[in-house]
XYZ file of C-alpha atoms in Angstrom:
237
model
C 118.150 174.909 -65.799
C 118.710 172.228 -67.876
C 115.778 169.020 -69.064
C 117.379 166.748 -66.436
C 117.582 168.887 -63.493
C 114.260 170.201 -64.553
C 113.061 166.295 -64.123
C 115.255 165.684 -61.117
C 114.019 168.825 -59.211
C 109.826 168.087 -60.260
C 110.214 164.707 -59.083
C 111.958 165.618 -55.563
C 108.834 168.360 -55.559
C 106.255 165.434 -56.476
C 108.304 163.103 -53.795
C 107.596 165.533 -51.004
C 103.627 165.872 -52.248
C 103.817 162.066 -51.513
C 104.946 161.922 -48.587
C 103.124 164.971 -47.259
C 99.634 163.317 -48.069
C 100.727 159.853 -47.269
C 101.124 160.647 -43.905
C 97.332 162.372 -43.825
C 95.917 159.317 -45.584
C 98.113 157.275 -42.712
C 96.248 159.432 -40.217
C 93.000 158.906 -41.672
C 93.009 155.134 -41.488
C 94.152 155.543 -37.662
C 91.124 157.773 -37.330
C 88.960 154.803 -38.830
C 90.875 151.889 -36.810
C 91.933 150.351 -39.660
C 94.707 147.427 -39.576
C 98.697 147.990 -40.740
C 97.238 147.096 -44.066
C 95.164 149.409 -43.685
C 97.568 152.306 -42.938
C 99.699 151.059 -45.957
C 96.811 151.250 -48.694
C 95.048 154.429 -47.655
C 98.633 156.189 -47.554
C 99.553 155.130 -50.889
C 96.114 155.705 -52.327
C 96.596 159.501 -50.817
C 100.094 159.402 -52.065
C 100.260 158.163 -55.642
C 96.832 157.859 -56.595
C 96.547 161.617 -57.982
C 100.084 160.475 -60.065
C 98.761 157.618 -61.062
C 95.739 158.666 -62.531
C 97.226 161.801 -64.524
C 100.127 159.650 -65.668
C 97.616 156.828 -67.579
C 95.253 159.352 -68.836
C 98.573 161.250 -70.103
C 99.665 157.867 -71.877
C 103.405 158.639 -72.211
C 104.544 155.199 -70.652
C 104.320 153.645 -67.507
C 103.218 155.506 -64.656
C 105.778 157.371 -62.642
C 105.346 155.271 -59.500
C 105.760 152.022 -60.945
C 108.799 152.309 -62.161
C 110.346 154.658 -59.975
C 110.622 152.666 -56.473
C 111.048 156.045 -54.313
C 107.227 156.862 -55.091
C 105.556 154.092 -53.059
C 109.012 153.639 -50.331
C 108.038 156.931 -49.670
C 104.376 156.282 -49.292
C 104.728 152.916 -47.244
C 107.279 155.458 -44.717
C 104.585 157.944 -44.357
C 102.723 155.048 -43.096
C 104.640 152.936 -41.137
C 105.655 156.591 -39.282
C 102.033 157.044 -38.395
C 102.069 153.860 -37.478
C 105.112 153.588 -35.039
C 104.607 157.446 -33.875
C 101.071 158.937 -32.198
C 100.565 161.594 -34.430
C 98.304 163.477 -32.674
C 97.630 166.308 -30.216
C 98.207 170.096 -30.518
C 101.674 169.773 -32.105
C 100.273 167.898 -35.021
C 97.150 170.116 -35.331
C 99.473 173.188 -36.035
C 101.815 171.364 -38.277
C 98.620 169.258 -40.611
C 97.397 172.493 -42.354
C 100.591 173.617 -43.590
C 101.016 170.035 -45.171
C 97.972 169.562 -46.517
C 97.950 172.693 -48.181
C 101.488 172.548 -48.797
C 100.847 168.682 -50.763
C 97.864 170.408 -52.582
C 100.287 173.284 -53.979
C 103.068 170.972 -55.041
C 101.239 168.202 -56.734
C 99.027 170.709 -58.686
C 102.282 171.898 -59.911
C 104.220 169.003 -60.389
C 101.610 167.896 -62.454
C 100.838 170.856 -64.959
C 105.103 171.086 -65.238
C 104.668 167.447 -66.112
C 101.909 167.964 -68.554
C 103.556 170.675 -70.395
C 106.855 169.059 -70.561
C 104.962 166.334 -72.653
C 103.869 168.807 -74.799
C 100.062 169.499 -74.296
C 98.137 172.280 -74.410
C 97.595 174.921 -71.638
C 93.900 173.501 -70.754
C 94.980 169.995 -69.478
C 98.310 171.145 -68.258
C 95.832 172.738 -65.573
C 93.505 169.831 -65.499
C 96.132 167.687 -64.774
C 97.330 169.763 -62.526
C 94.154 169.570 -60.725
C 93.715 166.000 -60.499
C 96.973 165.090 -59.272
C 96.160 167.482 -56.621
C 93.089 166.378 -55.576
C 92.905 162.370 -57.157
C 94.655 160.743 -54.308
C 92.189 161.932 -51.705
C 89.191 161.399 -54.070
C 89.903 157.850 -54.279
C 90.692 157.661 -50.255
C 87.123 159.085 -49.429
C 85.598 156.586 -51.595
C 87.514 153.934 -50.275
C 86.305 154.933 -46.873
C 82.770 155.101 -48.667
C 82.522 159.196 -47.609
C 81.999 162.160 -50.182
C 84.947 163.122 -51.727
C 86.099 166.412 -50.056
C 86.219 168.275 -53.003
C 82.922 167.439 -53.639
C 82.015 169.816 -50.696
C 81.825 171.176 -47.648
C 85.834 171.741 -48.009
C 88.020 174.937 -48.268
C 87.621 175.360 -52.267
C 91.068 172.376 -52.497
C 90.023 172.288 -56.571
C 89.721 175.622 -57.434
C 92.994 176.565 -55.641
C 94.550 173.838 -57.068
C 93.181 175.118 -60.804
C 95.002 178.165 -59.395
C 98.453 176.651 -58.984
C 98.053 174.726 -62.111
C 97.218 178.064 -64.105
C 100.150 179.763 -62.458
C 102.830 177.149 -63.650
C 101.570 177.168 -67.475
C 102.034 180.326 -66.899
C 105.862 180.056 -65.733
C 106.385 177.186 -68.561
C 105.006 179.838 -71.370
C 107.657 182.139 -69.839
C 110.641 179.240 -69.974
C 111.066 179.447 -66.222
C 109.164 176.497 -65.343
C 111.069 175.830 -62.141
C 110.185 179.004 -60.531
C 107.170 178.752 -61.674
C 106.425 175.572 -60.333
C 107.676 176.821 -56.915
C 106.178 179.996 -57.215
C 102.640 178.077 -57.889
C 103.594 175.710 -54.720
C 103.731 178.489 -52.357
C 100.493 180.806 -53.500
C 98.809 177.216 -54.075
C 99.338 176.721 -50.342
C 98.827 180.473 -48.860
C 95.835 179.948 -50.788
C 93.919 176.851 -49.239
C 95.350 178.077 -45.879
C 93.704 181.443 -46.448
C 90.545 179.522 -47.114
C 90.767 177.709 -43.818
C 91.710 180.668 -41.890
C 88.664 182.929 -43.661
C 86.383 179.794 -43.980
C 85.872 179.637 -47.518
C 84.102 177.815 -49.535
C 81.259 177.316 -52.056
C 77.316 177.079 -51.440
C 75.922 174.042 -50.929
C 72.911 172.339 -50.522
C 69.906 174.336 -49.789
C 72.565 177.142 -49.465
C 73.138 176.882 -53.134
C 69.544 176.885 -53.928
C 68.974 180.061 -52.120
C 71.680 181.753 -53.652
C 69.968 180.848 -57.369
C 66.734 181.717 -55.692
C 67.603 185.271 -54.977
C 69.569 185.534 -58.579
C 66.036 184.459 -59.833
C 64.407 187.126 -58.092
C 66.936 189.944 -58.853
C 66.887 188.955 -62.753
C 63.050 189.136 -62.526
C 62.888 192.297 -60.895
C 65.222 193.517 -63.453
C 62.628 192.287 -66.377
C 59.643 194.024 -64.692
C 61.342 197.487 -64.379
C 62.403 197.124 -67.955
C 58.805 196.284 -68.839
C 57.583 199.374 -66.212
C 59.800 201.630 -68.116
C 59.234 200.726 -71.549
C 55.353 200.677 -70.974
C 55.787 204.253 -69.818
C 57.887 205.555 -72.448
C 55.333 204.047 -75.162
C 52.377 205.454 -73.299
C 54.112 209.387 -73.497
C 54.599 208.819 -77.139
């Protein structure tokens, strides 16, 4: 594949990411009642924000969305669809988890592919990855003044994210970045809807505390028989 389909066929891949979480940042501000302006900022926050913020911490040039007008066309449609269309019920409930793990797969691909193309290393290609995965939704929840999803209580979107990310270095090491950039898509999204299915995620809270209270325990125990055992052996010699 040549450097210009490669481009062409990352930025239809980071088109439909936009889109995709535009239209669950659309639903989100219907959930909160918000106004039409409403609908329009949270869906382009969830659509371009992730972009935005890899592409000025990257500093190669003006971010991709401001220069290319399909990025936020494609965000405002997201929104006015939403909008115009009740998207709601047991239709949409089936259909939201494959897109929102399906967004979450593409953009943490999109956006290692786009990392390595500009010639970083392997550690933020995955970063990058990462957070245009995940930015767009960060920024949403703060808007809305909740915590960040990926800050807990959510079905490990980061880490499988990191996953897809990893998997498209990966593919780029290998020269075969556009299969690996699908290939990363697709287990990036089995992935986080594995983790809904199975109800993963990490400890938190007071769970988390247990969980280092019991490794605190088992590492003590551990000493004490050590202790036990070398007292013994000393008191036979």
């Amino acid at each position: 594949m040549t450097d210009v389909a490669l481009t062409e066929f990352l930025q239809w891949l980071d088109l439909i990411g936009v889109f995709f979480n535009a239209v669950v940042g659309a639903i989100i501000a219907r959930s909160a009642r918000l106004d039409p302006i409403g609908f329009g900022v949270l869906a382009v926050m969830s659509g371009v924000g992730g972009g935005l913020i890899r592409d000025t911490l990257l500093q190669a040039g003006p971010p991709i969305a401001l220069v290319d007008w399909r990025y936020f066309t494609t965000a405002i449609a997201g929104a006015f669809i939403v909008l115009i269309v009740h998207i709601e019920g047991r239709w949409w409930d089936r259909i939201y988890l494959p897109v929102d793990a399906l967004a979450v797969g593409c953009w943490a691909a999109v956006g290692a592919a786009k990392t390595v193309g500009l010639g970083h290393g392997w550690l933020t290609a995955i970063l990058m990855g990462a957070i245009t995965a995940v930015g767009g939704s960060f920024v949403r929840d703060m808007v809305l003044r909740q915590v960040p999803a990926i800050l807990g209580g959510n079905t490990l979107y980061a880490t499988w994210a990191l996953v897809a990310a990893s998997i498209t270095v990966v593919g780029a090491e290998l020269d075969q970045t556009a299969l690996g950039s699908v290939v990363a898509t697709m287990v990036g999204a089995g992935l986080v809807l594995l983790s809904r299915q199975r109800h993963w995620a990490f400890p938190q809270g007071d769970d988390a505390a247990i969980v280092g209270q019991a490794v605190s325990r088992m590492l003590a125990n551990r000493r004490a028989r050590a202790e036990g055992h070398e007292t013994e052996r000393k008191g036979k010699s």
